[in-house]
CSV table of C-alpha atoms in Angstrom, one decimal:
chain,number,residue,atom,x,y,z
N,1,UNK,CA,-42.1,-34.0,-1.6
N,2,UNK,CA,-41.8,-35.7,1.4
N,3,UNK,CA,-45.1,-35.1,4.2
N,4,UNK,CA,-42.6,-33.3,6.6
N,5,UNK,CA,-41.3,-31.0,4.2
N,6,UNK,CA,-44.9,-30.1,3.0
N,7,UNK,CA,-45.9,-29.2,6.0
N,8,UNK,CA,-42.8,-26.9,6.5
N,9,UNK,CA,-43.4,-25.5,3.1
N,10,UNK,CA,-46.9,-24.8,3.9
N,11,UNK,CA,-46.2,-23.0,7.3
N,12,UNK,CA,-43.4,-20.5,6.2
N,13,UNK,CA,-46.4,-19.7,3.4
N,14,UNK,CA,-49.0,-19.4,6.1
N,15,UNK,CA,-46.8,-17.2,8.1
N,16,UNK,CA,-46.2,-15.0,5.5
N,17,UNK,CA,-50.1,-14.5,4.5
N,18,UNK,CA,-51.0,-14.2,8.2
N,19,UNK,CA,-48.3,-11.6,8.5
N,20,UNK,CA,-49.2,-9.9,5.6
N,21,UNK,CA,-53.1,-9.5,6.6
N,22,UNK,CA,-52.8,-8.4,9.9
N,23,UNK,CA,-50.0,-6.0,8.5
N,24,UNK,CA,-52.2,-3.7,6.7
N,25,UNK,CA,-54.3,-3.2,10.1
N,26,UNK,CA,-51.4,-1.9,12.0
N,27,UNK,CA,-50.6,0.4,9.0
N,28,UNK,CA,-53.7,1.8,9.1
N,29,UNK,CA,-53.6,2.2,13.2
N,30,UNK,CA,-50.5,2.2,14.4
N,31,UNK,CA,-49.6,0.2,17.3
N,32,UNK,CA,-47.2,-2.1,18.7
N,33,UNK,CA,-48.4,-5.3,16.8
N,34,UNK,CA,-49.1,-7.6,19.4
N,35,UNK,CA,-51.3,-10.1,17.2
N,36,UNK,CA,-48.8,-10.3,14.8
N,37,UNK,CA,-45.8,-11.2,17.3
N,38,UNK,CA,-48.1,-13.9,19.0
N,39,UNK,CA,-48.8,-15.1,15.5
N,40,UNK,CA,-44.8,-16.0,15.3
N,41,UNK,CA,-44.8,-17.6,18.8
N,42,UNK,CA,-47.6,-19.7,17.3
N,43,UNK,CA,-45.6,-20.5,14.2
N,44,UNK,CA,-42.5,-21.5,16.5
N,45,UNK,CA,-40.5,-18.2,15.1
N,46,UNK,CA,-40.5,-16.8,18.7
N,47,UNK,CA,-37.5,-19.4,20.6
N,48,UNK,CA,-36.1,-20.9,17.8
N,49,UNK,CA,-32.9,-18.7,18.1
N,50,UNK,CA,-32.7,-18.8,21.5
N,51,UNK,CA,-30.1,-20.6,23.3
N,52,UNK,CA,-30.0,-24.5,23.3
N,53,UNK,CA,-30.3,-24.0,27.1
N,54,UNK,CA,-32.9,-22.0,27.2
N,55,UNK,CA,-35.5,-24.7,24.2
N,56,UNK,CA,-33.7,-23.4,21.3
N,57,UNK,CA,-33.3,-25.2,18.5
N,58,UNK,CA,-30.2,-27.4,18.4
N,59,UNK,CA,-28.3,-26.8,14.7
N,60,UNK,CA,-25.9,-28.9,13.2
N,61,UNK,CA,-23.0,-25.7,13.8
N,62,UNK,CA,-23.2,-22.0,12.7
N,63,UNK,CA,-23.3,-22.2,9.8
N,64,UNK,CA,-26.6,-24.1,9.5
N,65,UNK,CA,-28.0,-21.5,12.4
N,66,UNK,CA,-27.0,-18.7,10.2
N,67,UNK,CA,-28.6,-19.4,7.1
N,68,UNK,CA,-31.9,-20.8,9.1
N,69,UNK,CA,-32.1,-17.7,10.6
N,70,UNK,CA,-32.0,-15.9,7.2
N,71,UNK,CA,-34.6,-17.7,5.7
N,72,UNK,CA,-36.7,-16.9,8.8
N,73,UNK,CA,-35.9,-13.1,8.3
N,74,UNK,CA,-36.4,-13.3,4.9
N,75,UNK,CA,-39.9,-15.1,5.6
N,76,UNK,CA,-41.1,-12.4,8.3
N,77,UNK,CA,-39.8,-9.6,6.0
N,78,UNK,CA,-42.0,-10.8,3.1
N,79,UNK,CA,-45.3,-10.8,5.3
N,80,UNK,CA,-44.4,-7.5,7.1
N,81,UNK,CA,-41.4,-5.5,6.9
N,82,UNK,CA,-42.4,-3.6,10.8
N,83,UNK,CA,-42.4,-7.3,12.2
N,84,UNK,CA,-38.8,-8.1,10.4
N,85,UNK,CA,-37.6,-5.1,12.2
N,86,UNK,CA,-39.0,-6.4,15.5
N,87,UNK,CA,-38.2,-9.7,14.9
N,88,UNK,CA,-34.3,-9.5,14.0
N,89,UNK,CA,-34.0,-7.3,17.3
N,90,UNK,CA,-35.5,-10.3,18.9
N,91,UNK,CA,-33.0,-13.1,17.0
N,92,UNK,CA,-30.1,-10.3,17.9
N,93,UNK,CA,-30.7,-10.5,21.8
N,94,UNK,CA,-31.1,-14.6,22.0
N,95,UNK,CA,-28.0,-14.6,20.4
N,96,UNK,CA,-26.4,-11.9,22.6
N,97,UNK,CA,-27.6,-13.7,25.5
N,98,UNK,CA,-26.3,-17.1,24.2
N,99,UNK,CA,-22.6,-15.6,23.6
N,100,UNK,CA,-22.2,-13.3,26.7
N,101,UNK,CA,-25.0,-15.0,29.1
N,102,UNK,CA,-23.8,-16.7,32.3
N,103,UNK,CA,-26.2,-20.4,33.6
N,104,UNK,CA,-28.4,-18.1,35.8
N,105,UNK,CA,-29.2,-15.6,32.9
N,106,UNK,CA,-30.0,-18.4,30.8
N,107,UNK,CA,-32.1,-20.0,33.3
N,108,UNK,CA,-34.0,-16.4,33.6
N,109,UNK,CA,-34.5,-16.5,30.2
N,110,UNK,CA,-35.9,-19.8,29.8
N,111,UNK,CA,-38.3,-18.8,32.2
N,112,UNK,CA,-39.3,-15.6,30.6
N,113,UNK,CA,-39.2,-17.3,27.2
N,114,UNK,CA,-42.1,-19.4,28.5
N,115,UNK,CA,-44.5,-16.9,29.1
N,116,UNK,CA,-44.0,-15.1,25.5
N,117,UNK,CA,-41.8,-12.7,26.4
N,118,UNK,CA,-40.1,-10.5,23.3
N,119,UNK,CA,-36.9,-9.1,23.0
N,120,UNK,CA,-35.2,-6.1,21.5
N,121,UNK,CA,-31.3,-4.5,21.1
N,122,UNK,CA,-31.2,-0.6,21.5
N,123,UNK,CA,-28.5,1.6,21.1
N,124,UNK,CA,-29.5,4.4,19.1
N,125,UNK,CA,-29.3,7.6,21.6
N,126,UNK,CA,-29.3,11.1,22.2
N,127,UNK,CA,-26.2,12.9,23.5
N,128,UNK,CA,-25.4,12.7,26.7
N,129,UNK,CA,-26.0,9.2,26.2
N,130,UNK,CA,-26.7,6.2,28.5
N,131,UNK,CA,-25.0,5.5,31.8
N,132,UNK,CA,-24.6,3.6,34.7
N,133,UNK,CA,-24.3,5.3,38.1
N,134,UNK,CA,-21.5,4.4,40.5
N,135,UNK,CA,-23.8,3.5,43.0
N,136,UNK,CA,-24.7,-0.4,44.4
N,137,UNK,CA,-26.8,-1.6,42.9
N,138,UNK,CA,-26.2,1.1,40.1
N,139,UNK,CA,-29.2,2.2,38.3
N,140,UNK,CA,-29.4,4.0,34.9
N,141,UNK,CA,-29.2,7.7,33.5
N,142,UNK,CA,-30.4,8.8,30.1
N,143,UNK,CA,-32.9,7.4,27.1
N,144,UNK,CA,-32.9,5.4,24.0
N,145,UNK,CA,-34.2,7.1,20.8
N,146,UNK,CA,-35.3,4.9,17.8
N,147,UNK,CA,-36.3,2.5,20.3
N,148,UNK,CA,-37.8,-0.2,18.1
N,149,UNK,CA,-41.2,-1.7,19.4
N,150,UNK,CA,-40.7,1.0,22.6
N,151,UNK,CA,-43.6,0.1,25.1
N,152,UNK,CA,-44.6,-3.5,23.8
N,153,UNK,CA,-41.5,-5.2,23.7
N,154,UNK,CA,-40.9,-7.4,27.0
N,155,UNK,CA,-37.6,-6.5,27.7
N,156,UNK,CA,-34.2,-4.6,25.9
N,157,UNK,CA,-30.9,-5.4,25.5
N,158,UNK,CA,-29.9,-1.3,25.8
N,159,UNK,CA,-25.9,0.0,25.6
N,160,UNK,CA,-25.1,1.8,28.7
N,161,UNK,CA,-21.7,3.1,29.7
N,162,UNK,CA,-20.2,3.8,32.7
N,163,UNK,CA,-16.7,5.1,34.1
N,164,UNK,CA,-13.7,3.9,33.1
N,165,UNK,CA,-14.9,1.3,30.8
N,166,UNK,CA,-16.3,0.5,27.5
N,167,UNK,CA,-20.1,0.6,26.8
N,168,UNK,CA,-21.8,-2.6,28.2
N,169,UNK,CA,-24.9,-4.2,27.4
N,170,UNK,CA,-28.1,-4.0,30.4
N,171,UNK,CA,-31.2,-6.1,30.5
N,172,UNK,CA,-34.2,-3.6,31.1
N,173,UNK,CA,-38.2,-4.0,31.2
N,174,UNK,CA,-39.0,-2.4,27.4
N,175,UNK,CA,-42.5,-2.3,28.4
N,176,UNK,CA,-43.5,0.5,30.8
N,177,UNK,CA,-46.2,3.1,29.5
N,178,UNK,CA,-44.6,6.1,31.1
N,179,UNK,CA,-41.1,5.7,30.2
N,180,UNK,CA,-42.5,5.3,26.3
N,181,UNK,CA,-42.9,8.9,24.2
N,182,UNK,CA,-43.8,7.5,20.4
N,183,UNK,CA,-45.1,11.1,19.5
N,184,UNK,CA,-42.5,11.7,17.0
N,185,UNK,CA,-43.1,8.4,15.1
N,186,UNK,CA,-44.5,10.2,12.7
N,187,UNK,CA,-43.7,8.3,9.8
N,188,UNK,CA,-44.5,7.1,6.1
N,189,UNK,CA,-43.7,3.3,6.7
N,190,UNK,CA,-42.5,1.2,9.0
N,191,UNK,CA,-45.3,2.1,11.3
N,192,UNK,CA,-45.6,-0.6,13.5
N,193,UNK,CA,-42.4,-1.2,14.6
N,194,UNK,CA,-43.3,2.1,17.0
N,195,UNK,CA,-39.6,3.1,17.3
N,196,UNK,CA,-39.7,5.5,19.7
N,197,UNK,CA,-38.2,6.7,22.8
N,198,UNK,CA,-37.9,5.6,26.2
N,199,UNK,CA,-36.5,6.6,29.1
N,200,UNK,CA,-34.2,5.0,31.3
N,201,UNK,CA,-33.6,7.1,34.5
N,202,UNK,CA,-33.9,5.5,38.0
N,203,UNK,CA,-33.9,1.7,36.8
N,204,UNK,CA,-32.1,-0.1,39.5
N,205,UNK,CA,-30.2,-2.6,37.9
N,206,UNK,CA,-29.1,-6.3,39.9
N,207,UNK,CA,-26.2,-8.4,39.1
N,208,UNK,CA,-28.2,-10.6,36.8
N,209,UNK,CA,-29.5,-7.6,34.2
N,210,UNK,CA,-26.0,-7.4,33.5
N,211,UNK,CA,-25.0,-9.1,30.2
N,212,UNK,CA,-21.5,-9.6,29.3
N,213,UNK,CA,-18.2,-7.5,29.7
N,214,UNK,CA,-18.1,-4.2,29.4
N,215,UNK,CA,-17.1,-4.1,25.3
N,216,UNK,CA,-18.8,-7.1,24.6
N,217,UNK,CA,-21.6,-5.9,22.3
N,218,UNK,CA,-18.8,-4.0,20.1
N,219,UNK,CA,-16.7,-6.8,19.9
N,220,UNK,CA,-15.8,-7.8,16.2
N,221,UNK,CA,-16.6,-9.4,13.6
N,222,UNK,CA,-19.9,-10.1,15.4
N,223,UNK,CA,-21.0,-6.5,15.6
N,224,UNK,CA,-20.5,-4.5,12.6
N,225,UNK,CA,-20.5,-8.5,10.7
N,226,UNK,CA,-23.8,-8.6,11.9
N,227,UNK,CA,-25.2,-6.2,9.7
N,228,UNK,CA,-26.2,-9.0,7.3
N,229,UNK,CA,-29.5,-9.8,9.6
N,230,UNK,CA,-31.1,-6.7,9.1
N,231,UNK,CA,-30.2,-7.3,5.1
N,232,UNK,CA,-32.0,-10.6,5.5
N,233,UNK,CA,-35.1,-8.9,6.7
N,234,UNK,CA,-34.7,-6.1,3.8
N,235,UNK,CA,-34.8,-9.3,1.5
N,236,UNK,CA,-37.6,-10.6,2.9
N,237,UNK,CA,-39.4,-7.1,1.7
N,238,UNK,CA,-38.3,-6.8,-1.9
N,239,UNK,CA,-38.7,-10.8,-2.6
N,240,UNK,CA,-42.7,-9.6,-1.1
N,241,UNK,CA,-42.7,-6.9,-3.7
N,242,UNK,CA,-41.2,-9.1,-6.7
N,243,UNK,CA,-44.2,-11.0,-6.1
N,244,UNK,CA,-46.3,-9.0,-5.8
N,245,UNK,CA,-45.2,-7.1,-8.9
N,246,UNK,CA,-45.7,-10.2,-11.1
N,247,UNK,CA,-49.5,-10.9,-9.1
N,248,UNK,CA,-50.8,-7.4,-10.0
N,249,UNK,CA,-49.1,-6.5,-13.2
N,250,UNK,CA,-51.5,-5.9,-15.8
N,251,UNK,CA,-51.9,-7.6,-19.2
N,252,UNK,CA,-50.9,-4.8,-21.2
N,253,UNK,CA,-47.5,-4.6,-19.0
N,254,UNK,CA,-47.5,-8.5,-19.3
N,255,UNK,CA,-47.3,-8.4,-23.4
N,256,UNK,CA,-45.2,-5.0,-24.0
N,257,UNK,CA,-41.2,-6.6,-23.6
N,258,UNK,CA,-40.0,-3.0,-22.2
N,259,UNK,CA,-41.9,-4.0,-19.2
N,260,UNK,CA,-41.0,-7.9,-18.8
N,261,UNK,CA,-37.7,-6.4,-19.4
N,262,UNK,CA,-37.9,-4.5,-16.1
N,263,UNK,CA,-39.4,-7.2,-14.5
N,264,UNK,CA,-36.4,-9.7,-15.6
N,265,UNK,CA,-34.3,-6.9,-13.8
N,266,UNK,CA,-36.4,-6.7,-10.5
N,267,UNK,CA,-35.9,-10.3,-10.5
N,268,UNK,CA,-32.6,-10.8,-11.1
N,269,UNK,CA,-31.4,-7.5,-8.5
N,270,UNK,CA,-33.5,-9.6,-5.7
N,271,UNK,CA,-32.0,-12.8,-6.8
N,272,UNK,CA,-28.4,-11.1,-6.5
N,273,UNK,CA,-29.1,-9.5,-3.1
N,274,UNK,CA,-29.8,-12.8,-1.7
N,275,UNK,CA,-26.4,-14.5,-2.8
N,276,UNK,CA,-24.9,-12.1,-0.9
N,277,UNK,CA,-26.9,-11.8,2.0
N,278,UNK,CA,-26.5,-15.8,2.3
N,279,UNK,CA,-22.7,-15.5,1.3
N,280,UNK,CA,-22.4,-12.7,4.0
N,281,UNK,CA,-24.5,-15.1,6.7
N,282,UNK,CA,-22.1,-17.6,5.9
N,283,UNK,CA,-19.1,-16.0,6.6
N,284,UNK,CA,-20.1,-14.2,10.0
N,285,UNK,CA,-21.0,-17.9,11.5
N,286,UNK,CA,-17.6,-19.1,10.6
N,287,UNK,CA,-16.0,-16.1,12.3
N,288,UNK,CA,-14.4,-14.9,8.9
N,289,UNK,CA,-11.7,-12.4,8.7
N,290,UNK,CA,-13.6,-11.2,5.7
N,291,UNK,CA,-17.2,-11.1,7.4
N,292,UNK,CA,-17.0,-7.6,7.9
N,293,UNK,CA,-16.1,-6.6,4.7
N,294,UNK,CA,-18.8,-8.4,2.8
N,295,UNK,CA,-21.5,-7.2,5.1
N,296,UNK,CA,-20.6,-3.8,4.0
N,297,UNK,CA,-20.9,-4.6,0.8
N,298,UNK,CA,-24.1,-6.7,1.3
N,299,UNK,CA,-26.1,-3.5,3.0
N,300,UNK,CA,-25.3,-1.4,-0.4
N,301,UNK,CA,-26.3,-4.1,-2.5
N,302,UNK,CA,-29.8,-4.8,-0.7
N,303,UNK,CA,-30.3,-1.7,-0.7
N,304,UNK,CA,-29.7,-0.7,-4.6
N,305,UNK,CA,-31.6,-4.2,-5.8
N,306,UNK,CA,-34.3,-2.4,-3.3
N,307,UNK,CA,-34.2,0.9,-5.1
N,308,UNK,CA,-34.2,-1.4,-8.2
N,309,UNK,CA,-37.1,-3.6,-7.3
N,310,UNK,CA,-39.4,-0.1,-6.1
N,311,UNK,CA,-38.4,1.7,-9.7
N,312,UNK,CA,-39.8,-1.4,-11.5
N,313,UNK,CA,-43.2,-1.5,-9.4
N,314,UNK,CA,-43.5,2.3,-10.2
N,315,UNK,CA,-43.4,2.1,-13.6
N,316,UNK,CA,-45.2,-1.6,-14.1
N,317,UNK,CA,-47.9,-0.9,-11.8
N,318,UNK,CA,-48.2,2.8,-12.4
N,319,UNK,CA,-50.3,4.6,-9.8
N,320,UNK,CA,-51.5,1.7,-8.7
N,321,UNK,CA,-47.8,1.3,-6.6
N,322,UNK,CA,-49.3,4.6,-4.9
N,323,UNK,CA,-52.7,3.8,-3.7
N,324,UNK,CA,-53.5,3.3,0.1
N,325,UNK,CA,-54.5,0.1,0.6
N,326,UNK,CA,-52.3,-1.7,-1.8
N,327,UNK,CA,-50.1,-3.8,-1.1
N,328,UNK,CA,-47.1,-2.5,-2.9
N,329,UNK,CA,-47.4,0.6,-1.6
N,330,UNK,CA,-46.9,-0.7,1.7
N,331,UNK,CA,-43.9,-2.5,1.0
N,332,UNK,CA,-42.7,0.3,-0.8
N,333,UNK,CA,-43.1,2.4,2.3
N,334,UNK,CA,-41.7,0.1,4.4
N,335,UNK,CA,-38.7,-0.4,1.9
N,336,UNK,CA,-38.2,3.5,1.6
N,337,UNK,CA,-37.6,3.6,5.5
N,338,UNK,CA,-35.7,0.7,6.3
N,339,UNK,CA,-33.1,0.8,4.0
N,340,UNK,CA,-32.0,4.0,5.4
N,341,UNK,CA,-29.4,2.3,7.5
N,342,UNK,CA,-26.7,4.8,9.0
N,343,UNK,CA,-23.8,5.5,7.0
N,344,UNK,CA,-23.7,3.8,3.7
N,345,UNK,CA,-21.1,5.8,2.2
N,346,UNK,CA,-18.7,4.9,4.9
N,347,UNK,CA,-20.0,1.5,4.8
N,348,UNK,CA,-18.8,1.2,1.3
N,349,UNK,CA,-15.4,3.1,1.3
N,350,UNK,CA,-14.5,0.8,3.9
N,351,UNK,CA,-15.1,-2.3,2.4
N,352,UNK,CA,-13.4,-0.9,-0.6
N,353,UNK,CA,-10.3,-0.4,1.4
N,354,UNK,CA,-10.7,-4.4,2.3
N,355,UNK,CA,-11.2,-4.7,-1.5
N,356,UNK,CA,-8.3,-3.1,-2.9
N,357,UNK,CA,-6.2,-4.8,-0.2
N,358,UNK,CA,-6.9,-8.6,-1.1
N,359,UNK,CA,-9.8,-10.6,-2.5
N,360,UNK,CA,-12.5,-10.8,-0.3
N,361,UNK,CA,-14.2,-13.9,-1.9
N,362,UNK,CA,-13.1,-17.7,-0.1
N,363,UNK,CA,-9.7,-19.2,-0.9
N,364,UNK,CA,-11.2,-21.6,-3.6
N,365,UNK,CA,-12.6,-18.3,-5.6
N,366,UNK,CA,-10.2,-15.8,-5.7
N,367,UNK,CA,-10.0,-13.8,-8.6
């Protein structure tokens, strides 16, 4: 192994250990984990996927952006499944920003880029919804709910609509103390991604908050194609908890072949979740007319090989899996919450529909 690739190897380890141990602090005390987020700026996480223009990195095409960003999401997911969360927001905006943002916004960016700033994407809301006024400069009505990393986040990328057009994406300040309610984050896992909610009403909004075409976040394949970043960080959680499966699992488990039997299967359910989730990576960066399709199929399959991968700790580790404190528990916490994406069932009839249409796979692989 070459020096330069040992030294990458090593860092995407260190990451994940760092990530891990500061982890179970926010668990225990939720808050927005700032130490953890500096601790990817440090590793170079933080503007690697931002635009070229703004000190990105500069990949060979999309393809190679694509599946370096999923072994980035998979590598924060392992050490913390709250950060992935946080951190595929963040890799969502810089690329929002690179597809829809004009030379000004990118110059604005590179500027808040250098001081550390962190990004999110909300659109989760409460009926009425969010909305621009008519006014100039028009300013914002309503709230986001779900809010990921509400009040320690730099700025959002938030959904707003207004009259007579489609919703549009608006650049907002994510960090203000008494626009952020995280009351009701009440919750089992995911604790310190503090999704909560935050208010939006009387931001004045300039020219240059104003990202895009009205119907530009919607537009597919990139938005419901995109699905497959979220899966990455999913991944990231249930390779942790393979691991850590085969670290704690006891001798007794270790020489009865009922059990190394349900660790083969843990194994092999992760193993298959990230074929797809690198399959469905693939296909979004080349603009696929299949994309869509496969994400669909590539949430319900991280998420099964996750209900998989949690069986098998509960019944190798025992009640160990349930103890505060250990690690598995936390990851199965995490797991338990995050893979409630919205609408799986319609995820899945509709990529059947693809399916019983044509072949879904590439040309060279049909059945």
């Amino acid at each position: 192994m070459t020096p330069d690739i040992q030294e990458q190897v090593n860092g995407d380890v260190d990451i994940v250990e760092r990530l891990t141990t500061l982890g179970a602090r926010y668990d225990a005390a939720p808050n927005f984990p700032a130490e953890s987020m500096s601790a990817l700026i440090e590793s170079g996480h933080h503007r690697r996927f931002a635009p070229e223009a703004c000190g990105g990195d500069a990949f060979e095409d999309q393809t190679a952006r694509a599946l370096a960003m999923s072994k980035a999401l998979r590598q924060v997911g392992r050490g913390d499944l709250s950060i992935g969360r946080l951190y595929e927001g963040h890799v969502n905006a810089m690329s929002l920003v690179d597809w829809y943002g004009k030379p000004d916004q990118h110059d604005w960016l590179a500027h808040v880029l250098d001081r550390g700033a962190w990004f999110g994407v909300w659109a989760t809301e409460p009926s009425p919804g969010v909305r621009l006024t008519e006014e100039n400069p028009p300013s914002l009505l309503g709230e986001k709910m779900f809010a990921s990393g509400a009040g320690g986040l730099d700025y959002a990328l938030v959904t707003a609509a207004s009259k007579g057009h489609a919703r549009r994406l608006v650049i907002v300040p994510a960090n203000e103390e008494t626009r952020t309610d995280l009351s009701r984050w009440r919750v089992r896992g995911m604790r310190a991604s503090v999704s909560g909610r935050y208010w939006l009403d009387g931001l004045t909004i300039e020219p240059l908050m104003l990202l895009g075409e009205p119907g530009d976040y919607d537009r597919d394949p990139r938005f419901t194609a995109g699905a497959w970043r979220f899966c990455a960080a999913q991944l990231g959680g249930i390779e942790a908890l393979v691991t850590e499966i085969r670290r704690a699992m006891p001798d007794s488990a270790r020489e009865d072949p009922l059990q190394r039997a349900r660790f083969a299967d843990a194994v092999v359910a992760a193993r298959t979740a990230g074929l797809w989730v690198e399959e469905a990576a693939q296909l979004f960066a080349s603009g696929h007319e299949d994309a869509i399709a496969v994400a669909r199929l590539t949430r319900g399959i991280v998420e099964n090989a996750g209900f998989a991968v949690m069986e098998a700790a509960a019944r190798i580790l025992g009640t160990r899996s349930a103890f505060d404190g250990e690690r598995a528990d936390k990851i199965i916490r995490d797991l338990s919450l995050y893979l409630r994406q919205a609408g799986p069932d319609h995820a899945r009839d509709e990529a059947a529909k693809a399916l019983l249409d044509h072949d879904v796979w590439s040309e060279s692989d049909r059945l």
